[in-house]
Amino acid sequence: MATITYREAVVRALAEEMDRDSDVIFFGEDVGKAGGVFKVTPGLYERFGPARVRDTPISENAIVGAGVGAAVTGLRPVIELMFADFAAVTLDQIVNQAAKMRYMSGGQIKVPLTIRAAQGGGAGFASQHSQCCETWFMHAPGLKVVVPSNPADVLGLLKSAIRDDNPVVFLEHKVQYTEKGEVPDHTEHVVPLGVANIVRRGDAVTIVATQRMIGVAQQAADELSGEGITCEIIDPRTLVPLDMATIIRSVQKTGHLVTVEEAVHAGGWGSEVATRVTDEAIWSLEGPVVRVTLGAGIIPFSEPLEHHLIPHKARVIAAVKRTLAV
Amino acid sequence: MATITYREAVVRALAEEMDRDSDVIFFGEDVGKAGGVFKVTPGLYERFGPARVRDTPISENAIVGAGVGAAVTGLRPVIELMFADFAAVTLDQIVNQAAKMRYMSGGQIKVPLTIRAAQGGGAGFASQHSQCCETWFMHAPGLKVVVPSNPADVLGLLKSAIRDDNPVVFLEHKVQYTEKGEVPDHTEHVVPLGVANIVRRGDAVTIVATQRMIGVAQQAADELSGEGITCEIIDPRTLVPLDMATIIRSVQKTGHLVTVEEAVHAGGWGSEVATRVTDEAIWSLEGPVVRVTLGAGIIPFSEPLEHHLIPHKARVIAAVKRTLAV
Amino acid sequence: MSEPLSAAMRQQMLQRMIEIREIEGRIQELFLENVIRGTTHLCDGQEAVSVGMAAVVDAAHGDTVTCTYRGHGHALALGLTMRSMVAEMMGKVSGCCKGKGGSMHLTDMPNGLIGTFAVVGAGLPVTNGAALTAQTKGTGALALGIFGDGTPNIGAWHEAVNLAAVWKLPSIFLCENNLYGEYSPYADTAPVENVADRACAYGIPGVIVDGQDAEAVYAAVKTAADRARAGDGPTLIEAKTYRYRGHSRTDPAAYRPEGELDAWLQRDPINILAARMIADGQITQAAVDGLKAQAATDAQAAIDWALAQPHPPLDAVHEDIWV
Amino acid sequence: MSEPLSAAMRQQMLQRMIEIREIEGRIQELFLENVIRGTTHLCDGQEAVSVGMAAVVDAAHGDTVTCTYRGHGHALALGLTMRSMVAEMMGKVSGCCKGKGGSMHLTDMPNGLIGTFAVVGAGLPVTNGAALTAQTKGTGALALGIFGDGTPNIGAWHEAVNLAAVWKLPSIFLCENNLYGEYSPYADTAPVENVADRACAYGIPGVIVDGQDAEAVYAAVKTAADRARAGDGPTLIEAKTYRYRGHSRTDPAAYRPEGELDAWLQRDPINILAARMIADGQITQAAVDGLKAQAATDAQAAIDWALAQPHPPLDAVHEDIWV
Ligand SMILES: Cc1ncc(C[n+]2csc(CCOP(=O)(O)OP(=O)(O)O)c2C)c(N)n1
Ligand SMILES: Cc1ncc(C[n+]2csc(CCOP(=O)(O)OP(=O)(O)O)c2C)c(N)n1
Ligand SMILES: [Mg+2]
Ligand SMILES: [Mg+2]
């Protein structure tokens, strides 16, 4: 086991898969010579050369489209959109083309494309560089959506994403790039898409959280355990496919569900988890399902405002207490 | 009272507001000389002239951006995106710019822009011309989202949208263009944004539906009434703002909630309605909340497949019976 | 036009154009009879572009094509069968896309057709991706993207042509300038006289060709193909052509000036090639008429076959979404 | 360069450039000290573009500007106060956007600044909208959009320039070609030598100007402004300039060839204008030094003031979303 950062896990997964399969190529804005604006992909250009690692113009439609076309014709491209917010300039290529081409073609085509992007707030990047954008992609069947929360999952899930024959949107949380964690030393650490991780065991309430919100949930759980309330924390790891079985089993045990997400309330993944539970397991619920989200918020620049808006420990504790009615 | 079509209500609202306020202008692809590809806006070009009614190049980013810039500087533009699916080529201008500019500017700016688009399936337009796209817009605070279901609401809500000082996304259901309904004769039929319409009264179950799904819900309710099950059907009319008070009051009475929407399950508006109810009124629920949606579906061309995928009477009846456990 | 093509190639082009013309007419009828639903975008008048282009594309060696919803002619020219196409438009399981795509979404990978894209401009970035595969793997294949005269106004078009130029991709951008984007005349929505004039912004060749002359289209595409395969990058080709019918469905095309259609009918691509072949002693008028009669028979057979095919089973609606 | 500007105008341009240079340096320090968080994109070296442009813009008569996240210089040149800007970058309630925008999102409507757009290309369609208001209302106002050399690669740029050309909008598209888009040299991502070369695709004038010479920038923008106000449509202007620092934050700009920065420092916009004014007897070196000292004092005062301002109340996070 080595300890590496979330950031290092990205480049390791890329390098391992590019080593393993010469059809894997990688391109995006300043990802090559400069190693990425978040310094996530250094060394790949030097190692795999200018044909397989390319810097692009600022042309997100052309980038995603090139990924789609290359994937359809036999490569296995990984592309980077830098900030996930920029997916909005090329959403058509992602949700209308990449996601639907297999279906529209009656299964003639497959699109083994991985789209990486950095999302998430907390770093003072203001409203257009801080969003969590899972909803855009979850709402488009045909895509898979991956939201890794730690270095081992980044490594194992990105490798799975690259090997997957579907278009996969792989969302990295930019504030987590410096977080460290242990990863196996061998080159076959593959985490399957669609299997949730039970991060913490508990009986009183099920908390479903992703990425940076896992840490927030942990803080809340630590404090609540002092009051004798034990929380079960589940990290779905991938939002499509979504491992509802694990979540429902947990809710059947705890009787209470809180979701913690760093996205806007309406349409967020929390509502999907919550409604699936209320549909499939309502009789297990012993209290309201409470979502902790950005509400109808836009991410502000100002530090105290940003920290106030993004779910934090106190809000998670309040949510847990509300569902438990304590 | 005159009887007009859903389509005619659009052009009447536009004409009345353009008459009333010279700051209202209208542009989009082939909306002027040709009167729109759905023949929704004939006569405006002739009546208001080429300065106020303009045909544009096929440049959705330029169209929305021009709307934003014009709105910020004193006009009250209405723009058309033709098929709502095309919003994906310009989502950035809608959700990152129009929606956030007021916030980012600390309230210096307002964006009185109305974006019209035709959405919805059932007409054999296949996967890229049939989607219901509300989720993209609901997930972007700063926007309002309007989904009219009948001619009177088209007229009254579009007038409200144009008069509103926020960016409003006004989604017309293309299959409803030929539907007829009564509208008042005077020119001040204004329906406020954020007030739901109770379409049908009932005690057994609350069905929330929009646009074409209201008709489907009515068919189901007719049949169910034969079995002694009376349905209350609520048309929220606008998804942002969302009149939860009316919905919750109804659920408190019926104890059961079914949502019927013509969109993909994950992230759809049904999940927002459902989770708000389970959060705010869970103790009123006497059965699971059941959503009727496209599931994880992509709209196919083939007629029987398309009709199978889009919610229809039998599926609504099944949903009602499931929540009622009958 | 450079040197004339072989009699056999001419014959094949002529026959295919006749077939396309015939089936488009039948499709329009079927649409009006409600046998084909949704929408259609027919290409009568533009057949020379389809067959000129297709004569260059070598799917067996990896060449690929993307085009627009106005794609029936291109699909047939590349080799899709009438049966498979008509069944697709009827939503039948035997259609090339199992009935899931319909008129606007034809894919035929064995013949190199990645798709007929229904969002304006969306196919061109994808074309670059196919060209990228060819470049990365060194296959010598090319990727050809077809679009209309209204399309250069959209951002995706610009980004695609630009990226192909910067990366010297083996892409060919082939415009069918049929004078209108929906109901708008080209000049109302574009700031330059010719689509090819835009090539200057990308430092690539911009070529104008007579889109009614299949051999001229072939020659222009062939030159671009040689350039692409040699690693010299993309070419923008503008074929001046005309659609005889309205934009889609029941559009009567009332926005067209009096006499315009008649003038273009004088330069019909089928007649042009047939006359040239007759003059060169390669075919007789009777043989041309025979090709037309055969096309009508084939079209009817394809339609009858497609009508008899079943719709997909309802469960199919949830298949083919994920691998 | 056309005829020289008045001494008073030159003096104002010089002073404003000195102020911009001073505050950008201080902002970088504050960023490194963590007093300013997030990111910053500084414009040292590009000040002549800001002041040359701003000297043409007449906000009182409705002229408006959009620019990029590299917008501090433009905002100050247009009239935003140092205080208001620095407070914004510190997230204080007294900032021009109440702390909600930050360094990348400055809006200052009283001075005509609609916004400093953080998504590449996104400001230019909006600029057209402001131009459309002017055209529709016949106000004679213009709308000016500023962007970098990497921006012409994105679709929104293309659509905006194209629409302005088709509608003959009173828009001006002003490129700051500072040789790099992030870490990529211009030539690595663009197929033509100059950004202005792209004007041919839109049938509009494409003008190259020395971006280190404030008076030359002024003259080029003025010509474009006259054209716009006369109803003759948009102009594309490319100002050749250079950013002394890295792209953002702590970028050391290691990708720049040895000696490049030094060469550009020889053509410093402040020095160029100051030397010209000294030569023309309009200012002394001592007075220039005095301006610099004053700017330093003013910057310090603005920073001290901003530091003393409160953050917004927490409830403010949910205000200003809907009207
Ligand atoms: C992004 C987008 N905007 C608008 C449309 C609607 N639309 C379909 S075809 C068309 C006109 C295209 O004209 P042109 O490029 O000349 O092709 P043609 O139909 O003449 O072959 C338009 C505007 C679309 N499909 N996609
Ligand atoms: C759509 C989009 N893609 C990518 C980015 C990230 N990005 C920010 S600045 C920049 C470079 C822009 O270069 P240029 O246009 O030359 O402007 P400069 O920074 O040099 O002033 C990039 C790629 C972005 N903000 N928006
Ligand atoms: Mg056309
Ligand atoms: Mg630059």
mmCIF file of C-alpha atoms in Angstrom, chain D residues 116-291:
data_model
loop_
_atom_site.group_PDB
_atom_site.id
_atom_site.type_symbol
_atom_site.label_atom_id
_atom_site.label_comp_id
_atom_site.label_asym_id
_atom_site.label_seq_id
_atom_site.Cartn_x
_atom_site.Cartn_y
_atom_site.Cartn_z
ATOM 1 C CA THR D 116 -16.137 40.302 -16.849
ATOM 2 C CA PHE D 117 -17.130 36.887 -18.155
ATOM 3 C CA ALA D 118 -15.399 33.816 -16.773
ATOM 4 C CA VAL D 119 -16.537 31.319 -19.392
ATOM 5 C CA VAL D 120 -14.394 31.792 -22.474
ATOM 6 C CA GLY D 121 -16.374 33.480 -25.243
ATOM 7 C CA ALA D 122 -19.560 33.884 -23.235
ATOM 8 C CA GLY D 123 -19.436 37.668 -23.094
ATOM 9 C CA LEU D 124 -19.534 38.218 -26.830
ATOM 10 C CA PRO D 125 -23.078 37.054 -27.543
ATOM 11 C CA VAL D 126 -24.136 39.302 -24.672
ATOM 12 C CA THR D 127 -22.285 42.234 -26.194
ATOM 13 C CA ASN D 128 -24.400 41.772 -29.291
ATOM 14 C CA GLY D 129 -27.500 42.012 -27.158
ATOM 15 C CA ALA D 130 -26.440 45.383 -25.860
ATOM 16 C CA ALA D 131 -25.713 46.415 -29.447
ATOM 17 C CA LEU D 132 -29.154 45.175 -30.408
ATOM 18 C CA THR D 133 -30.746 47.430 -27.815
ATOM 19 C CA ALA D 134 -28.813 50.355 -29.247
ATOM 20 C CA GLN D 135 -29.808 49.447 -32.791
ATOM 21 C CA THR D 136 -33.466 48.843 -31.953
ATOM 22 C CA LYS D 137 -33.812 52.010 -29.933
ATOM 23 C CA GLY D 138 -31.600 54.022 -32.249
ATOM 24 C CA THR D 139 -29.515 55.367 -29.391
ATOM 25 C CA GLY D 140 -26.250 55.531 -31.291
ATOM 26 C CA ALA D 141 -24.571 53.579 -28.522
ATOM 27 C CA LEU D 142 -22.064 50.834 -29.179
ATOM 28 C CA ALA D 143 -21.204 47.613 -27.420
ATOM 29 C CA LEU D 144 -17.643 46.440 -27.095
ATOM 30 C CA GLY D 145 -16.544 42.927 -26.254
ATOM 31 C CA ILE D 146 -12.991 42.103 -25.202
ATOM 32 C CA PHE D 147 -11.472 38.634 -25.422
ATOM 33 C CA GLY D 148 -8.151 36.858 -25.611
ATOM 34 C CA ASP D 149 -6.286 35.166 -28.438
ATOM 35 C CA GLY D 150 -7.450 31.717 -27.360
ATOM 36 C CA THR D 151 -11.098 32.718 -27.577
ATOM 37 C CA PRO D 152 -11.677 32.686 -31.360
ATOM 38 C CA ASN D 153 -11.497 28.909 -31.152
ATOM 39 C CA ILE D 154 -14.774 28.662 -29.291
ATOM 40 C CA GLY D 155 -18.158 28.478 -30.948
ATOM 41 C CA ALA D 156 -19.746 31.328 -29.003
ATOM 42 C CA TRP D 157 -17.147 33.720 -30.399
ATOM 43 C CA HIS D 158 -17.886 32.663 -33.946
ATOM 44 C CA GLU D 159 -21.635 32.872 -33.550
ATOM 45 C CA ALA D 160 -21.377 36.314 -32.008
ATOM 46 C CA VAL D 161 -19.102 37.846 -34.636
ATOM 47 C CA ASN D 162 -21.208 36.267 -37.338
ATOM 48 C CA LEU D 163 -24.534 37.548 -35.991
ATOM 49 C CA ALA D 164 -23.127 41.038 -35.548
ATOM 50 C CA ALA D 165 -21.980 40.981 -39.164
ATOM 51 C CA VAL D 166 -25.310 39.692 -40.472
ATOM 52 C CA TRP D 167 -27.316 42.224 -38.476
ATOM 53 C CA LYS D 168 -24.761 45.020 -38.860
ATOM 54 C CA LEU D 169 -24.821 45.536 -35.131
ATOM 55 C CA PRO D 170 -22.839 48.338 -33.498
ATOM 56 C CA SER D 171 -20.531 45.791 -31.881
ATOM 57 C CA ILE D 172 -16.766 45.977 -31.580
ATOM 58 C CA PHE D 173 -14.780 42.806 -31.023
ATOM 59 C CA LEU D 174 -11.479 43.659 -29.402
ATOM 60 C CA CYS D 175 -8.906 40.908 -29.016
ATOM 61 C CA GLU D 176 -6.069 41.119 -26.554
ATOM 62 C CA ASN D 177 -3.577 38.821 -28.214
ATOM 63 C CA ASN D 178 -1.142 38.274 -25.382
ATOM 64 C CA LEU D 179 0.403 35.267 -27.172
ATOM 65 C CA TYR D 180 -0.973 32.635 -24.829
ATOM 66 C CA GLY D 181 -4.247 31.007 -23.919
ATOM 67 C CA GLU D 182 -3.456 29.666 -20.504
ATOM 68 C CA TYR D 183 -0.219 27.777 -21.151
ATOM 69 C CA SER D 184 -0.659 27.255 -24.871
ATOM 70 C CA PRO D 185 1.109 29.517 -27.339
ATOM 71 C CA TYR D 186 -1.297 31.042 -29.820
ATOM 72 C CA ALA D 187 0.179 29.217 -32.797
ATOM 73 C CA ASP D 188 -0.334 25.805 -31.192
ATOM 74 C CA THR D 189 -4.093 26.177 -31.145
ATOM 75 C CA ALA D 190 -4.934 28.479 -34.061
ATOM 76 C CA PRO D 191 -4.696 27.831 -37.794
ATOM 77 C CA VAL D 192 -4.074 31.418 -38.925
ATOM 78 C CA GLU D 193 -1.271 33.788 -38.078
ATOM 79 C CA ASN D 194 -3.380 36.626 -36.747
ATOM 80 C CA VAL D 195 -6.702 36.711 -35.011
ATOM 81 C CA ALA D 196 -7.628 39.602 -37.300
ATOM 82 C CA ASP D 197 -7.189 37.260 -40.270
ATOM 83 C CA ARG D 198 -10.437 35.639 -39.286
ATOM 84 C CA ALA D 199 -12.426 38.751 -40.198
ATOM 85 C CA CYS D 200 -12.543 37.563 -43.818
ATOM 86 C CA ALA D 201 -15.017 34.871 -42.824
ATOM 87 C CA TYR D 202 -17.493 37.520 -41.725
ATOM 88 C CA GLY D 203 -16.978 40.176 -44.355
ATOM 89 C CA ILE D 204 -15.998 42.742 -41.738
ATOM 90 C CA PRO D 205 -12.820 44.781 -41.223
ATOM 91 C CA GLY D 206 -10.020 43.025 -39.359
ATOM 92 C CA VAL D 207 -7.523 45.421 -37.884
ATOM 93 C CA ILE D 208 -4.197 44.769 -36.188
ATOM 94 C CA VAL D 209 -2.950 47.337 -33.749
ATOM 95 C CA ASP D 210 0.043 47.760 -31.450
ATOM 96 C CA GLY D 211 -1.435 46.860 -28.100
ATOM 97 C CA GLN D 212 1.417 48.500 -26.216
ATOM 98 C CA ASP D 213 0.542 51.891 -27.612
ATOM 99 C CA ALA D 214 -2.503 53.326 -25.876
ATOM 100 C CA GLU D 215 -2.988 55.993 -28.510
ATOM 101 C CA ALA D 216 -2.889 53.450 -31.317
ATOM 102 C CA VAL D 217 -5.453 51.338 -29.529
ATOM 103 C CA TYR D 218 -7.593 54.401 -29.018
ATOM 104 C CA ALA D 219 -7.400 55.285 -32.700
ATOM 105 C CA ALA D 220 -8.347 51.801 -33.850
ATOM 106 C CA VAL D 221 -11.250 51.557 -31.440
ATOM 107 C CA LYS D 222 -12.369 55.061 -32.365
ATOM 108 C CA THR D 223 -12.470 54.167 -36.053
ATOM 109 C CA ALA D 224 -14.475 51.056 -35.242
ATOM 110 C CA ALA D 225 -16.752 53.114 -33.008
ATOM 111 C CA ASP D 226 -17.456 55.640 -35.717
ATOM 112 C CA ARG D 227 -18.260 52.803 -38.057
ATOM 113 C CA ALA D 228 -20.544 51.160 -35.514
ATOM 114 C CA ARG D 229 -22.391 54.352 -34.665
ATOM 115 C CA ALA D 230 -22.840 55.101 -38.346
ATOM 116 C CA GLY D 231 -24.653 51.801 -38.763
ATOM 117 C CA ASP D 232 -21.916 50.137 -40.782
ATOM 118 C CA GLY D 233 -21.569 47.156 -38.494
ATOM 119 C CA PRO D 234 -18.910 45.500 -36.418
ATOM 120 C CA THR D 235 -15.118 45.528 -36.545
ATOM 121 C CA LEU D 236 -12.641 42.935 -35.350
ATOM 122 C CA ILE D 237 -9.581 44.507 -33.747
ATOM 123 C CA GLU D 238 -6.533 42.582 -32.654
ATOM 124 C CA ALA D 239 -4.227 44.306 -30.203
ATOM 125 C CA LYS D 240 -0.822 42.640 -30.031
ATOM 126 C CA THR D 241 0.161 42.680 -26.404
ATOM 127 C CA TYR D 242 1.708 40.611 -23.657
ATOM 128 C CA ARG D 243 0.959 39.646 -20.114
ATOM 129 C CA TYR D 244 3.968 40.002 -17.878
ATOM 130 C CA ARG D 245 2.775 37.430 -15.384
ATOM 131 C CA GLY D 246 1.499 33.895 -15.695
ATOM 132 C CA HIS D 247 -2.040 33.049 -16.702
ATOM 133 C CA SER D 248 -3.473 33.022 -13.206
ATOM 134 C CA ARG D 249 -2.661 32.672 -9.554
ATOM 135 C CA THR D 250 0.768 31.202 -9.052
ATOM 136 C CA ASP D 251 1.532 30.222 -12.650
ATOM 137 C CA PRO D 252 5.275 30.908 -13.099
ATOM 138 C CA ALA D 253 4.816 30.917 -16.904
ATOM 139 C CA ALA D 254 7.685 28.513 -17.391
ATOM 140 C CA TYR D 255 6.413 27.796 -20.900
ATOM 141 C CA ARG D 256 7.658 31.145 -22.149
ATOM 142 C CA PRO D 257 10.865 31.133 -24.172
ATOM 143 C CA GLU D 258 13.899 32.733 -22.607
ATOM 144 C CA GLY D 259 14.118 36.441 -23.302
ATOM 145 C CA GLU D 260 10.526 36.849 -24.437
ATOM 146 C CA LEU D 261 9.426 38.722 -21.344
ATOM 147 C CA ASP D 262 12.505 40.946 -21.455
ATOM 148 C CA ALA D 263 11.841 41.880 -25.039
ATOM 149 C CA TRP D 264 8.288 42.859 -24.228
ATOM 150 C CA LEU D 265 9.381 44.828 -21.183
ATOM 151 C CA GLN D 266 11.298 46.993 -23.651
ATOM 152 C CA ARG D 267 7.940 47.935 -25.106
ATOM 153 C CA ASP D 268 6.167 48.654 -21.856
ATOM 154 C CA PRO D 269 2.943 50.579 -22.479
ATOM 155 C CA ILE D 270 3.489 52.952 -19.580
ATOM 156 C CA ASN D 271 7.013 53.749 -20.674
ATOM 157 C CA ILE D 272 5.974 54.208 -24.282
ATOM 158 C CA LEU D 273 3.329 56.777 -23.485
ATOM 159 C CA ALA D 274 5.420 58.479 -20.797
ATOM 160 C CA ALA D 275 8.412 58.804 -23.123
ATOM 161 C CA ARG D 276 6.241 60.236 -25.853
ATOM 162 C CA MET D 277 4.747 62.765 -23.462
ATOM 163 C CA ILE D 278 8.151 63.713 -22.126
ATOM 164 C CA ALA D 279 9.400 64.147 -25.676
ATOM 165 C CA ASP D 280 6.408 66.347 -26.437
ATOM 166 C CA GLY D 281 7.057 68.358 -23.301
ATOM 167 C CA GLN D 282 3.767 67.338 -21.724
ATOM 168 C CA ILE D 283 5.166 65.772 -18.596
ATOM 169 C CA THR D 284 8.450 65.378 -16.746
ATOM 170 C CA GLN D 285 10.028 62.184 -15.479
ATOM 171 C CA ALA D 286 9.585 63.548 -11.975
ATOM 172 C CA ALA D 287 5.876 63.956 -12.567
ATOM 173 C CA VAL D 288 5.682 60.398 -13.850
ATOM 174 C CA ASP D 289 7.426 59.235 -10.703
ATOM 175 C CA GLY D 290 4.955 61.314 -8.759
ATOM 176 C CA LEU D 291 2.055 59.541 -10.447
#
